[in-house]
C-alpha angles and dihedrals in degrees: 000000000000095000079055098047088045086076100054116116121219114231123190118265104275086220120337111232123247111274119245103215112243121226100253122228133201110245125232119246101268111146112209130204118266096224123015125190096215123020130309108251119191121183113215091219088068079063100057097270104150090184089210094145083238108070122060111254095190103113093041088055105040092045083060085055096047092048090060118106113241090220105057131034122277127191114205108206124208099187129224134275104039148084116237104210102206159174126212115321119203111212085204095153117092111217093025118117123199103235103208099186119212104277092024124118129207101200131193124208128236113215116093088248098063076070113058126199123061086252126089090214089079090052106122145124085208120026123177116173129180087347123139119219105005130146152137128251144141111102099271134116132253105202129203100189085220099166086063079069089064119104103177115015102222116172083226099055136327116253106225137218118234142204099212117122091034125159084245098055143307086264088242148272115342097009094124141163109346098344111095099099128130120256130211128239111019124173110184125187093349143146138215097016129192144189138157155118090050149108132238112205121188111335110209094213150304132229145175136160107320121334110071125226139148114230136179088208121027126181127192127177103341138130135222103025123185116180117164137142084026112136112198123207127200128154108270088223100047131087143249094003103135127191108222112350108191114201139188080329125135137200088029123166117184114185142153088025117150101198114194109175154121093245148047110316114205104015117181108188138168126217106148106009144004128299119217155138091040115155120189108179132158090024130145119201139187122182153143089233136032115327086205124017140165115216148321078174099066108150091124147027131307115192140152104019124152134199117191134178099348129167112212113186135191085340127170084221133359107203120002138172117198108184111183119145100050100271118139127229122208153187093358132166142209109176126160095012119154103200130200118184131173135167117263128185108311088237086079116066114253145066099222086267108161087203123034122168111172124161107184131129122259096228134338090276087075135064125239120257137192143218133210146176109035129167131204108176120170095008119171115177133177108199152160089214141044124249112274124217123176140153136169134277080249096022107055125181101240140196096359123181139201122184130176088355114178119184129182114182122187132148115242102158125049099242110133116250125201092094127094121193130234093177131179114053112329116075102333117202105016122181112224138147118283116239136142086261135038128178144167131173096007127158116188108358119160133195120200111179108337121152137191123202129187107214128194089023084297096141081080090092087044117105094179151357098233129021119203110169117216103256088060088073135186095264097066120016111029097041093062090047116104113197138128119329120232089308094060078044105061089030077056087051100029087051099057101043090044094049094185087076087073092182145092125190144160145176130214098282100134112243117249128229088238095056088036089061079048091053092045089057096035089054094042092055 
């Protein structure tokens, strides 16, 4: 991780977020060495900090933050055992590390007065802003006690309690319903940012801008991001609790995460700048949304982001794009990924696709985007539902390929199927036929040996192989697809009026106009 960190290059700051002023401490009278050979290391407890889990240990530990000098680094302890009760906490010191130690808690309150300022944007149990190497580290937890945000338990999804509508301010714009809650790790407008060797327990919630979502770490605006050996904890049942949003952040590298959540797991979005050079490799993810997913947020650029080597379980989606503010994705690429995707509840967004690609604005007040480029290599996915892919008549989806695909799809819940999702925004629930593909407004997509299976009699609820709606046309779409000659075209046929084949499967032969006007005719049938 550091030789790869060790080539990436620091760009200025596209546009540094607004302070929040932190509430300033006295310090103790701790004199520090002038000038230390190894780094400076302060225990909160030296500060007054009792770590009972009862009394709050804010100023102590802020006061441990704000003696740190801003030259040299500085490594804040919380010692283990104990549990630190707090507020929010401003990492407002460049070159200071929170040292969580093994057994130690880092632990946010819950009433609206633990998260000062009228604006959720502020909302966080730790809160670094326009700060250079900073972090957190040290095998320990930061916990967001985020089910004691839960008004009614529901196995569907938790209703949530809100602060909106408070006697100290509405939370912002945006901040609506039951979604004005804190969040837990936020860095904003930062550099050289580091964390690792930690856990993340029950975010409240996230928010920024627009678009609502609870996070455990949230990154705005930096550059320079290393996040590896982190495991992230939300309830399974709860909202808009994110695992790690990226935002407007560029060099990033995410390995060794282990993502457990409701919602979407590893979110890259734009809202004021582009997004690129992001790598995620070695993680292991479990959620009711999208384990990884581009957007909603979409007003800028996405380019250069890798995903290696990633486990996806009992997922609602494995990999989604959801371009909806006229922003464009590129040169993207999936490779080694082992995918698990079931249907959950219809209140939350998604169909159990492994693989959903959709570029359509999210009302007539947007323009359409587009994505291209994308790359899916060494793919395996177990899966109720077929991979959606799906632009717009002036944002189509281009140059699209699919390598070493391997799809199993059998039905293991009773949800009913026949439905594919265009949430948010668009056209929302659609009915439409089941089948392994599905795609809509493509230009240039390839396939090179890629191969669906029904498995348990399953390709019973399957209308087709493959879907192309008509707008999709010949002309575009299917001219530029390279798959299976005549042969991959009766097996398609043969496969689905003898049921006990069970398979589907083609190579890189291109397909020619005469077998495309078959498959019209076969698909419209």
């Amino acid at each position: 991780m550091e030789t790869l960190l060790l080539f990436l290059t620091a760009f200025s700051l596209l546009l540094l977020l607004q302070s929040q002023p932190a509430t300033s401490y006295p310090p103790p009278n701790i004199l520090l060495p002038t000038k230390p050979s190894s780094p400076i290391t302060l225990s909160i407890t030296d500060f007054g900090a009792t770590g009972n889990g009862v009394d709050y240990d804010t100023e102590a530990i802020q006061s441990a933050i704000n003696t740190c000098p801003s030259t040299t680094t500085c490594h804040v302890y919380f010692p283990s055992p104990g549990t630190y009760l707090t507020s929010t906490i401003h990492l407002n010191k460049s070159n200071t590390y929170l040292i969580i130690q093994k057994g130690a808690t880092l632990l946010g309150g819950t009433r609206r007065e633990d998260y000062p300022g009228p604006h959720q944007d502020s909302w966080y149990v730790v809160l670094a802003e326009n700060v250079e190497h900073v972090g957190i580290t040290g095998g320990g937890v930061v916990d967001g006690q985020g089910l004691m945000f839960v008004e009614r338990f529901d196995e569907k999804k938790n209703v949530m309690v809100s602060w909106n509508g408070t006697s100290e301010g509405s939370g912002g714009p945006g901040c609506l319903g039951d979604e004005c809650r804190p969040r837990l790790v936020g860095f904003l407008g930062c550099k050289n940012v580091r964390v690792w060797d930690v856990t993340l327990n029950e975010p409240a919630y996230w928010w920024y801008v627009k678009l609502i979502r609870d996070v455990s770490l949230h990154i705005v605006r930096c550059v320079n991001i290393s996040i590896h050996d982190v495991s992230i904890y939300g309830d399974f049942n709860t909202p808009n609790n994110d695992g790690i949003d990226i935002e407007d952040s560029n060099n990033t590298v995410i390995t060794r995460c282990r993502i457990d959540t409701g919602d979407d797991a590893i979110c890259p979005k734009t809202y004021t700048g582009p997004l690129y050079n992001l790598t995620a490799t070695d993680c292991w993810i479990r959620t009711k949304s999208s384990a990884i997913k581009f957007g909603s947020a979409s007003y800028y650029d996405f380019r250069g982001l890798v995903f290696d080597n990633i486990t996806i379980v009992d997922s609602h989606r494995g990999l989604g794009f959801q371009v909806r503010h006229g922003g464009h994705i590129s040169d993207v690429t999936f490779s080694n990924i082992n995918i698990t995707t079931r249907y959950y509840d219809p209140s939350w967004w998604g169909r159990a696709e492994p693989i959903y690609v959709t570029s359509c604005p999210w009302d007539s007040s947007y323009k359409e985007g587009s994505i291209s480029n994308l790359q899916f290599i060494n793919i395996t996915a177990n899966s109720e539902n077929g991979i959606f892919l799906s632009g717009s008549k002036h944002g189509k989806l281009t140059n699209l390929k699919f390598v070493n695909m391997n799809l199993t799809y059998k039905r293991w819940t009773d949800y009913p199927s026949g439905l594919v999702d265009y949430r948010p925004g668009c056209q929302g629930l659609v009915k439409r036929s089941c089948a392994g593909i599905m795609m809509e407004y493509i230009e240039g997509i390839e396939f090179e040996n890629v191969n669906m299976r029904w498995s348990d009699g399953g390709a019973d609820i399957w209308d087709n192989p493959l879907d192309f709606k008509p707008s999709t046309g010949p002309t575009t779409t299917r001219r530029d697809m390279q798959m299976g000659g005549l042969g991959a075209s009766m097996l398609l046929n043969r496969g689905f009026q003898n049921r006990d084949t069970g398979s589907f499967s083609f190579g890189k032969n291109a397909l020619s106009d005469n077998l495309l006007s078959s498959t019209n005719k076969m698909f419209d049938e």
